[in-house]
Coordinates of C-alpha atoms and ligand atoms in Angstrom, one line a residue:
X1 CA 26.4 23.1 36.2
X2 CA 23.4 22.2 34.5
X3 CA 22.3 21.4 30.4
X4 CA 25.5 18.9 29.7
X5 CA 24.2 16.2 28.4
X6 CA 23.8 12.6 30.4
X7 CA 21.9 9.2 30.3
X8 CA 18.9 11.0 32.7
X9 CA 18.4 14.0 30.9
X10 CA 19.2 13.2 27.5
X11 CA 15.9 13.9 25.8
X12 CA 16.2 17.4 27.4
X13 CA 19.2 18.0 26.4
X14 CA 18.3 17.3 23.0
X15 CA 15.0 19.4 23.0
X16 CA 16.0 22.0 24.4
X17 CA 18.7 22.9 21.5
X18 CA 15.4 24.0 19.5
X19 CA 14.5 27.4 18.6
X20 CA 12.6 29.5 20.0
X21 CA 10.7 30.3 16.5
X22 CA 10.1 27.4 14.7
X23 CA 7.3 25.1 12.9
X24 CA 5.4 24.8 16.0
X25 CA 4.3 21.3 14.1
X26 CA 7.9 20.4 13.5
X27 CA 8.6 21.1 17.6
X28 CA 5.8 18.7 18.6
X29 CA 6.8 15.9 15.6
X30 CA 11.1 16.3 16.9
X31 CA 10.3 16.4 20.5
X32 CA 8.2 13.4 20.5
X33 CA 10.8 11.7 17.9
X34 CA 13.8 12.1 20.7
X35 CA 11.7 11.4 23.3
X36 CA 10.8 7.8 22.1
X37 CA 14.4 7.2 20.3
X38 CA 16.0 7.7 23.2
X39 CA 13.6 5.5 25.3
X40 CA 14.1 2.8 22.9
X41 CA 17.9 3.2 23.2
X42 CA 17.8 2.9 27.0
X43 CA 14.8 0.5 26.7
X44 CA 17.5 -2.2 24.6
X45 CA 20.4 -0.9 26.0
X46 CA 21.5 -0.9 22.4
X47 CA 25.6 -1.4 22.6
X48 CA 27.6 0.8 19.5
X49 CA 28.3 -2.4 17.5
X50 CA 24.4 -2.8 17.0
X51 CA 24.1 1.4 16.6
X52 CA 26.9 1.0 13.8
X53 CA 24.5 -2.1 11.7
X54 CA 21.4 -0.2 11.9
X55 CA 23.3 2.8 10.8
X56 CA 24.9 0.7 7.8
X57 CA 21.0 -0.8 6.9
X58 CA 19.4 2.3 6.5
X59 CA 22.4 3.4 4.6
X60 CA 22.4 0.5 2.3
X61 CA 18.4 1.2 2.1
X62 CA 19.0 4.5 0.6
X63 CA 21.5 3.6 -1.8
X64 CA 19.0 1.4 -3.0
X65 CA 16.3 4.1 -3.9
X66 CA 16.0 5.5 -7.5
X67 CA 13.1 6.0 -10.1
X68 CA 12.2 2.0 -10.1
X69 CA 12.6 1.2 -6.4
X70 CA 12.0 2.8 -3.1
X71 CA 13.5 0.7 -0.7
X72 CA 12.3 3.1 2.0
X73 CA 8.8 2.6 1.1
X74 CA 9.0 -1.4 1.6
X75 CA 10.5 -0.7 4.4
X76 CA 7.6 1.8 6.2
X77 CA 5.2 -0.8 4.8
X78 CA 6.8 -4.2 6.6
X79 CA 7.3 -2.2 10.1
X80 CA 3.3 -1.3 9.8
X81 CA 4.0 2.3 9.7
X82 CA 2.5 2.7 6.5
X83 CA -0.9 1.0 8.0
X84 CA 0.0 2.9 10.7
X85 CA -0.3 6.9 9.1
X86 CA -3.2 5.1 6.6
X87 CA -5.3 4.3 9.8
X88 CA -4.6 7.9 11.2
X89 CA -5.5 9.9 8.2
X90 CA -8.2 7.7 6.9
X91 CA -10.7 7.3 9.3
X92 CA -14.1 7.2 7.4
X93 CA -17.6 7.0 8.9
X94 CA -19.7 3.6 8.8
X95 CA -20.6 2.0 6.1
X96 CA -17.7 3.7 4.1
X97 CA -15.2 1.4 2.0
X98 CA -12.2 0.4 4.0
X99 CA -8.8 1.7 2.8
X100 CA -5.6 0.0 2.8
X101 CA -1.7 0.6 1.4
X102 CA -0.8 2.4 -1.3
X103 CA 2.3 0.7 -2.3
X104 CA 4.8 1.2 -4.6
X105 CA 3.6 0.3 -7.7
X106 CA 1.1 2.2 -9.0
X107 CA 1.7 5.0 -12.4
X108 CA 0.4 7.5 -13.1
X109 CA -1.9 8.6 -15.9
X110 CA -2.5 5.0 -17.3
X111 CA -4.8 4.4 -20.3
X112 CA -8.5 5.5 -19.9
X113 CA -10.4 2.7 -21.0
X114 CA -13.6 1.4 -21.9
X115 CA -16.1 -0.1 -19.4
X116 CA -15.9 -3.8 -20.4
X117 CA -12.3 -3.7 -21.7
X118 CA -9.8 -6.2 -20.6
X119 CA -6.8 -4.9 -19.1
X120 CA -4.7 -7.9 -19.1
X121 CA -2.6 -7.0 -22.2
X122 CA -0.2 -10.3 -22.0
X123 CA -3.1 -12.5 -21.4
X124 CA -1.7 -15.0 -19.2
X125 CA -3.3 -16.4 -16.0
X126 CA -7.3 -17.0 -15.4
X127 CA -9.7 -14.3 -17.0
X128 CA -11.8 -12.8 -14.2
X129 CA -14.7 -10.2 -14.5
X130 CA -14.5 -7.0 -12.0
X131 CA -17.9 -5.7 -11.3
X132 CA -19.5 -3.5 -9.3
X133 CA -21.0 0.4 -8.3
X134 CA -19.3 3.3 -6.8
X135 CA -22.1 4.6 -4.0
X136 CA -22.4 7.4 -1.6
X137 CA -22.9 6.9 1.8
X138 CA -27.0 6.4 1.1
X139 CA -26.5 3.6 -1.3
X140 CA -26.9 6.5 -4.3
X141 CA -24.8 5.9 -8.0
X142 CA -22.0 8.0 -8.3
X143 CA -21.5 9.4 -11.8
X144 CA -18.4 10.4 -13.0
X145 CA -16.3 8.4 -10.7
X146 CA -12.9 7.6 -11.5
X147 CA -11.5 4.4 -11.0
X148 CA -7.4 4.1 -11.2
X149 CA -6.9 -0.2 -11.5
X150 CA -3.6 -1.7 -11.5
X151 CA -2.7 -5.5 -10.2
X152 CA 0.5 -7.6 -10.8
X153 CA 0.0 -10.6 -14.0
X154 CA -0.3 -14.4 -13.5
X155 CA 3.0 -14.8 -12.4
X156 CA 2.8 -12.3 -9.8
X157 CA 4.7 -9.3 -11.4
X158 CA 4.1 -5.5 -12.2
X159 CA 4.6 -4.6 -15.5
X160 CA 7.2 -1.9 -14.6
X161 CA 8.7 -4.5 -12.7
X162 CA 9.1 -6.3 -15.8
X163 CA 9.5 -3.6 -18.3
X164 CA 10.8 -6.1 -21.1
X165 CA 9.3 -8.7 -21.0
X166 CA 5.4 -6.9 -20.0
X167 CA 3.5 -4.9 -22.5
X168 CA 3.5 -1.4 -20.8
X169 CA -0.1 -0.3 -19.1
X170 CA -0.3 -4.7 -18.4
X171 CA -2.9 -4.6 -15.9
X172 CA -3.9 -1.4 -15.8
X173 CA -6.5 1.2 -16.2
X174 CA -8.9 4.1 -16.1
X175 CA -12.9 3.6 -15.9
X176 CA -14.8 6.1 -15.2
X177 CA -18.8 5.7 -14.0
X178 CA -22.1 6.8 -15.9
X179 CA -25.0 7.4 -14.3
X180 CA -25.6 4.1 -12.8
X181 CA -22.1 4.5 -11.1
X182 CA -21.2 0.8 -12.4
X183 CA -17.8 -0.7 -13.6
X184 CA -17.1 -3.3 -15.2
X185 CA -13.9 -4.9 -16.5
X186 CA -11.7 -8.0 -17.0
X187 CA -8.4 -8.7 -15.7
X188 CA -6.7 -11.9 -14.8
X189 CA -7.2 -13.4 -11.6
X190 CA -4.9 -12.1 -9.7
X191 CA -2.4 -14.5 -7.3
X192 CA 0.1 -13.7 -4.2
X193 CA 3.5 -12.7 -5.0
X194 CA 6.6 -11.4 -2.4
X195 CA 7.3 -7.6 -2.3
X196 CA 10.6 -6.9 -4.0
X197 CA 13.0 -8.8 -1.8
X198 CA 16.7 -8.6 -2.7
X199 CA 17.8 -5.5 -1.1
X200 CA 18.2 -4.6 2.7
X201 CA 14.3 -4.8 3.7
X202 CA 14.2 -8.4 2.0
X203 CA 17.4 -9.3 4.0
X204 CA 15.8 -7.8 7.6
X205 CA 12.5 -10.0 6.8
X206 CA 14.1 -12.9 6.7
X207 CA 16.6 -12.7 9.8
X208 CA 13.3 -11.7 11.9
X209 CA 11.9 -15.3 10.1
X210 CA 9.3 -13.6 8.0
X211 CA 8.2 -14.2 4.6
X212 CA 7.9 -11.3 2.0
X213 CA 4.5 -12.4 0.7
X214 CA 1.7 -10.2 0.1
X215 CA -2.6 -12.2 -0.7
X216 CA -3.5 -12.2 -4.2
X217 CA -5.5 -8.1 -4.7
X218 CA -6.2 -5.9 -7.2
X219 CA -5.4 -1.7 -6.2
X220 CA -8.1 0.5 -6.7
X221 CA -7.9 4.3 -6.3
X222 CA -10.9 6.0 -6.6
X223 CA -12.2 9.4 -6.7
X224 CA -15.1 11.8 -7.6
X225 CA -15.7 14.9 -7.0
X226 CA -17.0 16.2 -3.8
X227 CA -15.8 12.4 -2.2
X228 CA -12.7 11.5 -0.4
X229 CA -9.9 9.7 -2.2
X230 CA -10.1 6.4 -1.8
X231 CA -6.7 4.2 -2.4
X232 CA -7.8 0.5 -1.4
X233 CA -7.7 -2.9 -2.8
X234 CA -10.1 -5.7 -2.9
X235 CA -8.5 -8.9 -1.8
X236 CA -8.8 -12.9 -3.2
X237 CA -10.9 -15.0 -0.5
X238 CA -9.1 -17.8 0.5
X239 CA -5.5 -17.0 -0.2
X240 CA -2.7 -18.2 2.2
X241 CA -1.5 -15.0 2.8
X242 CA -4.5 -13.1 3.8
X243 CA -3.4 -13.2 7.6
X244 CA 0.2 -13.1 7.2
X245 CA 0.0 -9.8 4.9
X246 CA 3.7 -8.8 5.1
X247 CA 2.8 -5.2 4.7
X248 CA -0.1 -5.7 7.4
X249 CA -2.5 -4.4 4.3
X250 CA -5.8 -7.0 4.6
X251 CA -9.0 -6.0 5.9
X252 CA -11.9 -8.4 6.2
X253 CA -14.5 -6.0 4.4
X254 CA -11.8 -6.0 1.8
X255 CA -12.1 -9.6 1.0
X256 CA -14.3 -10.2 -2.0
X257 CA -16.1 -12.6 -3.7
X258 CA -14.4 -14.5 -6.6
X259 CA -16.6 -17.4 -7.9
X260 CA -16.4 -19.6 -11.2
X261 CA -19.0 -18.7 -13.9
X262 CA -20.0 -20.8 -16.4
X263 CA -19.5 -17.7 -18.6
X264 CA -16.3 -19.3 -21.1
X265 CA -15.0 -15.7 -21.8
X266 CA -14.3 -15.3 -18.3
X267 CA -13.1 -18.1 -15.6
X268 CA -13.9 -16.0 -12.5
X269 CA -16.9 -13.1 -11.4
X270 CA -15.2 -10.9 -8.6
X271 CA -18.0 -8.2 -8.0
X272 CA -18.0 -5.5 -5.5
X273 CA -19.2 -2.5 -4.6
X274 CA -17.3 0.7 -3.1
X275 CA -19.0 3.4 -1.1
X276 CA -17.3 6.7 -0.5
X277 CA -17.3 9.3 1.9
X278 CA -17.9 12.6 1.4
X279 CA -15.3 15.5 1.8
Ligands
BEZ301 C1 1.7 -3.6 -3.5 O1 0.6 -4.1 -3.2 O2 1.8 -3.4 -4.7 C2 2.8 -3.4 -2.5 C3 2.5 -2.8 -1.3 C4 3.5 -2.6 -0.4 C5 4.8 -3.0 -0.7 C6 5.1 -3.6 -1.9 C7 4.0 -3.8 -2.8
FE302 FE1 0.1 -5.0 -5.1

């Protein structure tokens, strides 16, 4: 008799349970699933006690999700998978501005603000100026951009993270171009900080001896209209963690400039430009 399932033809066995009218998307994404979940099984020889743990982690990781915190997310991010699917669906043509993680951070329909506004509402940490122009591909202004800003405080925390102690909308904005496609705002310099750490994710990074740091950046998500979306940060030269990223997020052509001025309004001049693609 054949189509019991065994160790050799597992993966068949599986597959060929499917239907015969389905997603024809949702056949290619399964089929390719079993087919490398088995292959890992076999590949580790992975005995029940070990089956039962990861079973229990990704359990405990789901508790943990709710309104404030998506475990889940964290967790896509420190395998690389969230690079991963980034890389995939982001592929832009030269001379385009790299794009990196989205995290899990950012709110919607923050403040729209005034070019030249400061959007570090508590104050703390070094004031820093953010300049720079939103181009197409040819080096041209692009009016009417929008630019979505948001970036941790001094001390290395989101306000939502922090929703008693933060003012809400604490490092974060809306700007949107003119003509000359410039922005221009302050901020506070922004520093390193570790991704939430004290739930299952947080517990895996440090059995497999890795930190939960992420380099000192500011998120940017830009768009315009006839352009593609563009969800990127720009990074702090010279931080620890710029090649120990535990989310795998840097880019070199994401690292920017952030020099002293002399200027006693503002500590630090980050400027940078962003080109966008078009759809
Ligand atoms: C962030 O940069 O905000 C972030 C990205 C991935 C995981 C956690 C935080
Ligand atoms: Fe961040």
């Amino acid at each position: 008799m054949t189509g019991f399932f065994s160790e050799e033809n597992s993966v068949n066995a599986v597959n060929a349970r499917m239907g015969v009218d389905i997603d024809p998307r949702l056949r290619t994404v399964m089929a390719s699933l079993i087919k490398h979940l088995h292959a890992f099984i076999k590949d580790v020889e992975l005995t029940e006690e070990e089956w039962g743990k990861a079973i229990a982690f990704l359990t405990r990781t789901g508790q943990m999700c709710g309104d404030e915190r998506q475990e889940y997310i964290l967790l896509s991010d420190v395998l690389g998978a969230s690079m991963l699917v980034d890389a995939i669906n982001n592929r832009r043509p030269e001379g385009a501005t790299e794009s990196t993680v989205f995290g899990p951070f950012h709110v919607a329909n923050a403040p729209v603000r005034q070019m030249g506004d400061c959007i570090s509402l508590d104050g703390k940490g070094e004031a820093c100026l953010f300049e720079g122009r939103i181009l197409d591909l040819d080096g041209q202004p692009i009016s009417g951009a929008k630019l979505d800003v948001w970036a941790d405080n001094a001390e290395g925390f989101y306000d939502v993270q922090q929703p008693d102690t933060q003012p809400q909308w604490n490092n974060r904005g809306i700007f949107i171009t003119g003509d000359d496609g410039r922005y221009h705002f302050v901020g506070a310099k922004p520093v390193s900080y570790p991704i939430p750490d004290d739930g299952p994710v947080g517990k895996m990074l440090a059995a497999l001896g890795r930190h939960p740091y992420r380099p000192a950046h500011i998120h940017f998500m830009i768009t315009a209209p006839g352009y593609q979306k563009l969800v990127t940060h720009t990074f702090v030269g010279g931080d620890e963690y710029l090649t120990s990223d535990t989310v795998f997020g840097v880019k070199e052509s994401l690292v920017a400039p952030f020099e002293k001025t002399e200027n006693s309004a503002t500590m630090w001049k980050s400027k940078f430009d962003f080109v966008l693609a078009p759809k």
